[in-house]
mmCIF file of C-alpha atoms in Angstrom:
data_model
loop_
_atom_site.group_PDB
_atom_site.id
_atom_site.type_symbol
_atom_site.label_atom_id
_atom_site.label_comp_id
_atom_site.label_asym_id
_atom_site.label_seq_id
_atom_site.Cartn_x
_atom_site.Cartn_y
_atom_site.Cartn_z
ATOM 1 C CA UNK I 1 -10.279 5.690 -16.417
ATOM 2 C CA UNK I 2 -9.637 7.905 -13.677
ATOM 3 C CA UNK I 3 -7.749 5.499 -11.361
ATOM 4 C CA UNK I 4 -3.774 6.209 -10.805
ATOM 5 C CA UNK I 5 -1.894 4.710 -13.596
ATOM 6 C CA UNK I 6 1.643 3.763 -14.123
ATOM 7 C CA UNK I 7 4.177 3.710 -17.017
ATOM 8 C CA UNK I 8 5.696 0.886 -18.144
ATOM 9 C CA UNK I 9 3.763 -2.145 -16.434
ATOM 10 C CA UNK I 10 7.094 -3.972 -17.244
ATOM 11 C CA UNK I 11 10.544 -2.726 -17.494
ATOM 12 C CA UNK I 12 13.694 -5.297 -18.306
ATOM 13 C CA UNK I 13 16.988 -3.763 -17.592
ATOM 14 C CA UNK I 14 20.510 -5.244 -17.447
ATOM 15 C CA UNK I 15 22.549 -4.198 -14.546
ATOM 16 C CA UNK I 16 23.752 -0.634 -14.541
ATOM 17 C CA UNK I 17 21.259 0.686 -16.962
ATOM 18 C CA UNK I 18 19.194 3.724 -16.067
ATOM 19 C CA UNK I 19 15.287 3.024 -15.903
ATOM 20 C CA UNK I 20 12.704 6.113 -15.207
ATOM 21 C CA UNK I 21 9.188 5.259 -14.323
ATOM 22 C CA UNK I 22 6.084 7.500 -14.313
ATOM 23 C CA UNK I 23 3.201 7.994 -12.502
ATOM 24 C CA UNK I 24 0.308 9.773 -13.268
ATOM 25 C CA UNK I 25 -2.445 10.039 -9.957
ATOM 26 C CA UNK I 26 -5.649 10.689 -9.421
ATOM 27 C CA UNK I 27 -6.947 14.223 -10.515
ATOM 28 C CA UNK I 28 -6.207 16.801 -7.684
ATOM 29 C CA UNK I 29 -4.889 14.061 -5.744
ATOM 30 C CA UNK I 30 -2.304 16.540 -4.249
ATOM 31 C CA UNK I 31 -0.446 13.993 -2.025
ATOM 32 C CA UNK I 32 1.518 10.886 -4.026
ATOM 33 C CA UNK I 33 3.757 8.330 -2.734
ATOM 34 C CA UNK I 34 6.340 5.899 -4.436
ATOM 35 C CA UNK I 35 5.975 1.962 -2.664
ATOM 36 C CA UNK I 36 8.650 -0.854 -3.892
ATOM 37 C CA UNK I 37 7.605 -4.412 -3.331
ATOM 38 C CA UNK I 38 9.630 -7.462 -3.452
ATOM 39 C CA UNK I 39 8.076 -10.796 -3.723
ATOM 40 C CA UNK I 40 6.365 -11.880 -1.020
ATOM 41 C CA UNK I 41 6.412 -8.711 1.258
ATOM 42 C CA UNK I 42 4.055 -6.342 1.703
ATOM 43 C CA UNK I 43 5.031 -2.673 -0.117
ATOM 44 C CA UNK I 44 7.769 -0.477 1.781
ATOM 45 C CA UNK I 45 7.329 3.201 1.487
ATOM 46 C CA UNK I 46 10.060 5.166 -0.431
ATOM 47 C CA UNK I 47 9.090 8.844 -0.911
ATOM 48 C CA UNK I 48 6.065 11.282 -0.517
ATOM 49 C CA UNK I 49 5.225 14.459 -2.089
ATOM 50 C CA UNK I 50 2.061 16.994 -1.370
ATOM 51 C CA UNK I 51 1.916 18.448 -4.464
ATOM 52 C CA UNK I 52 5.474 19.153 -5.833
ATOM 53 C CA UNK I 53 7.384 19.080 -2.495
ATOM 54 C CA UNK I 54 8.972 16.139 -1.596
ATOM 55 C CA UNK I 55 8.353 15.637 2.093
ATOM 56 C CA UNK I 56 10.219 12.619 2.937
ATOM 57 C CA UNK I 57 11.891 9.988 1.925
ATOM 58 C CA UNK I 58 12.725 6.253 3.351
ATOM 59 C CA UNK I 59 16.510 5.443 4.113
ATOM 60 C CA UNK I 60 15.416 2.926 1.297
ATOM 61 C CA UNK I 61 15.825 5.310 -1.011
ATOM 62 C CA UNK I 62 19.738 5.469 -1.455
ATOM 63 C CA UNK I 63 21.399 7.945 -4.159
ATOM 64 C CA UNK I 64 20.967 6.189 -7.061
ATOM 65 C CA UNK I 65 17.092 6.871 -6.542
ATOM 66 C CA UNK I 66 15.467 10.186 -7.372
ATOM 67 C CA UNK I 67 11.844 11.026 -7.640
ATOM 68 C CA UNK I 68 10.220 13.612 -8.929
ATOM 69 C CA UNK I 69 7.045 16.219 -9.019
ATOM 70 C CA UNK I 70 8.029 18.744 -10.874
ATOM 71 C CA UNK I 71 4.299 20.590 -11.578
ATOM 72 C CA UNK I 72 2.322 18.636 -8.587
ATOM 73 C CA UNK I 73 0.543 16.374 -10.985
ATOM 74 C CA UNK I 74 2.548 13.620 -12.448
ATOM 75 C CA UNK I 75 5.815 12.120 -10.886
ATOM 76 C CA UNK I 76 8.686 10.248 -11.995
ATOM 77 C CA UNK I 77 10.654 7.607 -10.312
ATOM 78 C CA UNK I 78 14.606 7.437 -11.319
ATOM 79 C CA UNK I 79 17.084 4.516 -10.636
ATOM 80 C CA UNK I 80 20.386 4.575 -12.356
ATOM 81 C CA UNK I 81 23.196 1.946 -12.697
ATOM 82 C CA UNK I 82 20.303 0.026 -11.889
ATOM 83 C CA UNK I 83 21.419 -3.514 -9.262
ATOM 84 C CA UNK I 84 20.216 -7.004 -9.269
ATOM 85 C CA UNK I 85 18.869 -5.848 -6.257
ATOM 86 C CA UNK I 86 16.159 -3.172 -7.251
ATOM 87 C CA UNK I 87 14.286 -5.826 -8.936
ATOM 88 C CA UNK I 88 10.834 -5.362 -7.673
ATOM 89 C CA UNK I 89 7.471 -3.981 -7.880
ATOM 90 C CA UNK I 90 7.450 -0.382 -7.688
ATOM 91 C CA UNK I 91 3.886 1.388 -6.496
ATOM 92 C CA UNK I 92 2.587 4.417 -7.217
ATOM 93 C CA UNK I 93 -0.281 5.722 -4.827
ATOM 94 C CA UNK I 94 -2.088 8.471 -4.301
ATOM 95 C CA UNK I 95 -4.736 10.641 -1.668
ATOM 96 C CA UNK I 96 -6.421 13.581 -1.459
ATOM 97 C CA UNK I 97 -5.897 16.897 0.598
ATOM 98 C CA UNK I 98 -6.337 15.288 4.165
ATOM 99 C CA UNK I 99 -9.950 16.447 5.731
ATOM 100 C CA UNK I 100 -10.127 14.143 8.339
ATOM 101 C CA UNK I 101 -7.441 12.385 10.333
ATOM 102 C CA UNK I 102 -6.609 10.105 7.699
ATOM 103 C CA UNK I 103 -7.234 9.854 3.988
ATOM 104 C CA UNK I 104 -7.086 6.531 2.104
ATOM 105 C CA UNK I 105 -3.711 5.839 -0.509
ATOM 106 C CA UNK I 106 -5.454 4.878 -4.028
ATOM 107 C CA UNK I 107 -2.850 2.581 -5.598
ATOM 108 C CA UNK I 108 -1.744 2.042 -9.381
ATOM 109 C CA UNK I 109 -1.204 -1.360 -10.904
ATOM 110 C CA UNK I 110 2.396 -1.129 -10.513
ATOM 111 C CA UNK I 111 5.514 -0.877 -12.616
ATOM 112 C CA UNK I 112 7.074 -4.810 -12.428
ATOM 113 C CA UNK I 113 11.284 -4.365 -12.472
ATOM 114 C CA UNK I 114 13.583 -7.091 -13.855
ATOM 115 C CA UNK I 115 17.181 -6.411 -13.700
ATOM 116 C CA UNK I 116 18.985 -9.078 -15.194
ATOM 117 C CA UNK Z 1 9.067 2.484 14.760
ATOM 118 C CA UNK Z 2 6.035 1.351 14.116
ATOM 119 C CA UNK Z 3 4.972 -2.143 13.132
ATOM 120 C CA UNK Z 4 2.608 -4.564 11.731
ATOM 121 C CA UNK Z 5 2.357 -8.083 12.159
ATOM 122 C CA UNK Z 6 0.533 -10.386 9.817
ATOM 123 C CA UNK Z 7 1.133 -14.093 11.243
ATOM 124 C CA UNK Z 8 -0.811 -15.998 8.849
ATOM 125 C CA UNK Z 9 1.224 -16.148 5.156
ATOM 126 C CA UNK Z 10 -1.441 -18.641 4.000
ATOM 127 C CA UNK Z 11 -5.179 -19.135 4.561
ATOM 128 C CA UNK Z 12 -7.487 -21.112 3.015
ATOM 129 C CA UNK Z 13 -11.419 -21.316 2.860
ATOM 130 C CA UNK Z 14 -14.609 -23.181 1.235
ATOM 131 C CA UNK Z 15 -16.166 -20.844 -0.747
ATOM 132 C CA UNK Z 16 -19.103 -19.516 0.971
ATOM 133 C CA UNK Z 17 -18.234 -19.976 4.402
ATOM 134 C CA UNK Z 18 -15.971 -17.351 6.986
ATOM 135 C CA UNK Z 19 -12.702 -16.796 7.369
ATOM 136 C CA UNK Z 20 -10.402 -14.513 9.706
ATOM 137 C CA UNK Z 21 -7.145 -13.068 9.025
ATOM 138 C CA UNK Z 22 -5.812 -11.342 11.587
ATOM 139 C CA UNK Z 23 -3.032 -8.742 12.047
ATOM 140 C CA UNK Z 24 -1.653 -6.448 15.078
ATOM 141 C CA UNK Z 25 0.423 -3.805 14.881
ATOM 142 C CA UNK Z 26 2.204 -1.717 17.700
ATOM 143 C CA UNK Z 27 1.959 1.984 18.039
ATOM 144 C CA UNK Z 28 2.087 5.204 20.809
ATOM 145 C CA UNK Z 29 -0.796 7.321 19.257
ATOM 146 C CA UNK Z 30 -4.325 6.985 20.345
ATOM 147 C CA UNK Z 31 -5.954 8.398 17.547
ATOM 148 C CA UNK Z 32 -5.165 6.533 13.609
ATOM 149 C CA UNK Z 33 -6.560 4.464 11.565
ATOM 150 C CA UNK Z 34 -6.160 1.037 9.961
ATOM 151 C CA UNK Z 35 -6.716 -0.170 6.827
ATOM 152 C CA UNK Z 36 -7.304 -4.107 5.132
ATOM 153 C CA UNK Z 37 -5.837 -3.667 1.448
ATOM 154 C CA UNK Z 38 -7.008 -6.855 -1.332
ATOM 155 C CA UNK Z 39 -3.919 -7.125 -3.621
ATOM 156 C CA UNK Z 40 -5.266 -9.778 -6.164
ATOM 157 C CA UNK Z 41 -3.612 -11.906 -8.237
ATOM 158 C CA UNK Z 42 -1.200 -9.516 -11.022
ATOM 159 C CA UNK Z 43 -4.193 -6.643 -10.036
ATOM 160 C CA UNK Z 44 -3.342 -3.265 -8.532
ATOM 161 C CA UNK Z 45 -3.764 -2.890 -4.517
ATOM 162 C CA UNK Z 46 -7.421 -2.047 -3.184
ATOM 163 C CA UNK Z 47 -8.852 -1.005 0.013
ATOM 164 C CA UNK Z 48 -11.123 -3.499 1.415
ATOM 165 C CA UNK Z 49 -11.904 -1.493 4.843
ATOM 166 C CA UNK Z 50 -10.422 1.275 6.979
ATOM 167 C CA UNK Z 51 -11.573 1.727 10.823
ATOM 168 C CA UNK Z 52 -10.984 4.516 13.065
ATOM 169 C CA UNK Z 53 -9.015 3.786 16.511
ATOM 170 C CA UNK Z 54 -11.584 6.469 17.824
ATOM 171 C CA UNK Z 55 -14.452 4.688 16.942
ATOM 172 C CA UNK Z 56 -16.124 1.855 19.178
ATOM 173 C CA UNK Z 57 -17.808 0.514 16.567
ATOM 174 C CA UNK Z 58 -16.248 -2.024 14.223
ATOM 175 C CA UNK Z 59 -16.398 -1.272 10.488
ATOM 176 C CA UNK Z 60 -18.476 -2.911 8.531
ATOM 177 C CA UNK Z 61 -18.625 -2.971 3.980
ATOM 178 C CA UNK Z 62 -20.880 -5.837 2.855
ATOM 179 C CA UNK Z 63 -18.966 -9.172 3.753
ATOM 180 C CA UNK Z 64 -16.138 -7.469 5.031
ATOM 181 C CA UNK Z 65 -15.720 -6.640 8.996
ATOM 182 C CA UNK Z 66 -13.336 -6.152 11.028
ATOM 183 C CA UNK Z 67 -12.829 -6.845 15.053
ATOM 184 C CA UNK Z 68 -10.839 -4.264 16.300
ATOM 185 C CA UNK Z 69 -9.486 -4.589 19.691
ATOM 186 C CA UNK Z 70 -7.659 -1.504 20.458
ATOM 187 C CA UNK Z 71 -6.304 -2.325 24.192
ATOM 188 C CA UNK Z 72 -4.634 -5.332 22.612
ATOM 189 C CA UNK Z 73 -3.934 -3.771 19.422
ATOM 190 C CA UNK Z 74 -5.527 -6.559 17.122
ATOM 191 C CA UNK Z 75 -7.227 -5.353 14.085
ATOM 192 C CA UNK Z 76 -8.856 -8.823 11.817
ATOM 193 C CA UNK Z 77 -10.602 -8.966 9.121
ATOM 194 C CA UNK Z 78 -13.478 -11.220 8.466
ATOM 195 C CA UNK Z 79 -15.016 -12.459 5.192
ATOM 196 C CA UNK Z 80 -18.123 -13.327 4.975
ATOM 197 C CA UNK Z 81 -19.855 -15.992 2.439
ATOM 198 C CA UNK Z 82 -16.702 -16.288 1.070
ATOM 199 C CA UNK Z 83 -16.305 -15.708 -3.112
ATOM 200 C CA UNK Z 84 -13.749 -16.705 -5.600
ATOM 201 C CA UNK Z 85 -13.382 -13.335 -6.416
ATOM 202 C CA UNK Z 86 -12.067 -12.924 -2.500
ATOM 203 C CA UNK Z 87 -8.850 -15.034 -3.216
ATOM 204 C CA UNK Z 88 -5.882 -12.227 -3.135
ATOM 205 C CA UNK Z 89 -3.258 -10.891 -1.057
ATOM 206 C CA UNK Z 90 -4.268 -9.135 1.603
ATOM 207 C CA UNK Z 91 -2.666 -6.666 3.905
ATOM 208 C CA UNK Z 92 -2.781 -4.634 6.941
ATOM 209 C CA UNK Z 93 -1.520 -0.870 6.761
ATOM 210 C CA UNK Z 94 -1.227 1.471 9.114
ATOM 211 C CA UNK Z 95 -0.338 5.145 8.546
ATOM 212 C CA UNK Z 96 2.850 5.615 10.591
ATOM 213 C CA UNK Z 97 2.321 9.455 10.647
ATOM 214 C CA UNK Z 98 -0.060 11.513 11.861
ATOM 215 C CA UNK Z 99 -1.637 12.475 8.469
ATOM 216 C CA UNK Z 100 -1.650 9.458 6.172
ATOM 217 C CA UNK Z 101 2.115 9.735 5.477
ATOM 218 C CA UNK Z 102 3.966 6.489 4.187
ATOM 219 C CA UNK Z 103 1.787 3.568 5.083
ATOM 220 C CA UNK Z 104 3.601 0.670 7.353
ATOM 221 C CA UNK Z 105 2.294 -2.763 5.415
ATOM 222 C CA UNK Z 106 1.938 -6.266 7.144
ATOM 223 C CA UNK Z 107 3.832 -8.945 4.974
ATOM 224 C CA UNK Z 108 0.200 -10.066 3.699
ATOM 225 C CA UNK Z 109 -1.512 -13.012 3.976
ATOM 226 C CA UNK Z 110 -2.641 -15.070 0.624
ATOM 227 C CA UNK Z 111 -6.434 -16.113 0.755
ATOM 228 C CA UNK Z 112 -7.448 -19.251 -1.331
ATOM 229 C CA UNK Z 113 -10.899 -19.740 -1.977
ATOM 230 C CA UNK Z 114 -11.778 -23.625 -2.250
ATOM 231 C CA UNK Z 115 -14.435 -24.045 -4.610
#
């Protein structure tokens, strides 16, 4: 499978915990991006990297959040003293080098947060 | 900022026949693209179609279209012969930098496919 996956599918935490979650994109996909989704909305970005620079990152993404790139292959997504409020879907995507104006965002199947 | 407007949180069709979904969005470039993404049911995110604001023609993959109507900034998506395998989430992105940088999603709109 050469698709982008994501590691854990599901993650159970109780409030304050720390939780790390990995992606892993598509082969010489330089470019990766971190997505949260909460039920019934449509994903919000949170960070991007081109290769292991992080470019930018969404006022979403407050200090308890850190992400990760450290080689420019896989990338990890950090929350500690994890809130009721972080439950959500968290997304993993990534594209290639850009050659034309736009390049399309593969997507991973998702890591599904539960803070209790 | 950018935005994207999905009005439609629920749509329904008979299997086999058409349906639109539509979706508009509001931006100052003149050159981007838009993309349809098919989030089904507890299945990772897809991309259904993508069309170039440069382009005249509308883009076209099998039973998927779109009408893209760049003065009023309306971008649908039409299924064709509708399938069971169609019933999903599905969402309207737009790329709210120049370069594919942190897609701007609509809030989706969730097909059902009436057998």
């Amino acid at each position: 499978d050469t698709g982008v996956s994501q590691d854990p599918r599901h993650k159970i935490t109780k409030r304050g915990q720390n939780v790390t979650f990995r992606c892993d994109p598509i082969s010489e996909h330089n470019r990766l991006y971190w997505y949260r989704q909460t039920l019934g909305q449509g994903p919000e970005f949170l960070t991007y990297f081109q290769n292991e620079a992080q470019l930018e990152k969404s006022r979403l993404l407050s200090d308890r959040f850190s992400a990760e790139r450290p080689k420019g292959s896989f990338s990890t997504l950090e929350i500690q003293r994890t809130e009721q409020g972080d439950s959500a879907m968290y997304l993993c995507a990534s594209s290639p080098r850009p050659t034309s104006l736009s390049e399309t965002q593969y997507f991973g199947p998702g890591t599904r947060l539960l803070v209790l | 900022a950018q935005t994207v407007t999905q009005s439609q949180p629920e749509m329904s069709v008979q299997e086999a026949e058409t349906v639109t979904l539509s979706c508009t969005y509001d931006t100052s470039e003149s050159d981007y693209y838009l993309f349809w993404y098919k989030q089904p049911p507890s299945r990772q995110m897809i991309l259904v179609i993508r069309q170039e604001a440069y382009k005249q023609q509308n883009a076209t993959e099998n039973r998927f279209s779109v009408n893209f109507q760049k003065a009023a900034k309306s971008f649908s998506l039409k299924i064709s012969d509708s399938q069971l395998g169609d019933a999903a989430m599905y969402f309207c992105a737009y790329p709210s930098n120049f370069g594919n940088e942190k897609l701007t999603f609509g809030t989706g709109t969730r097909l059902t496919i009436i057998p």
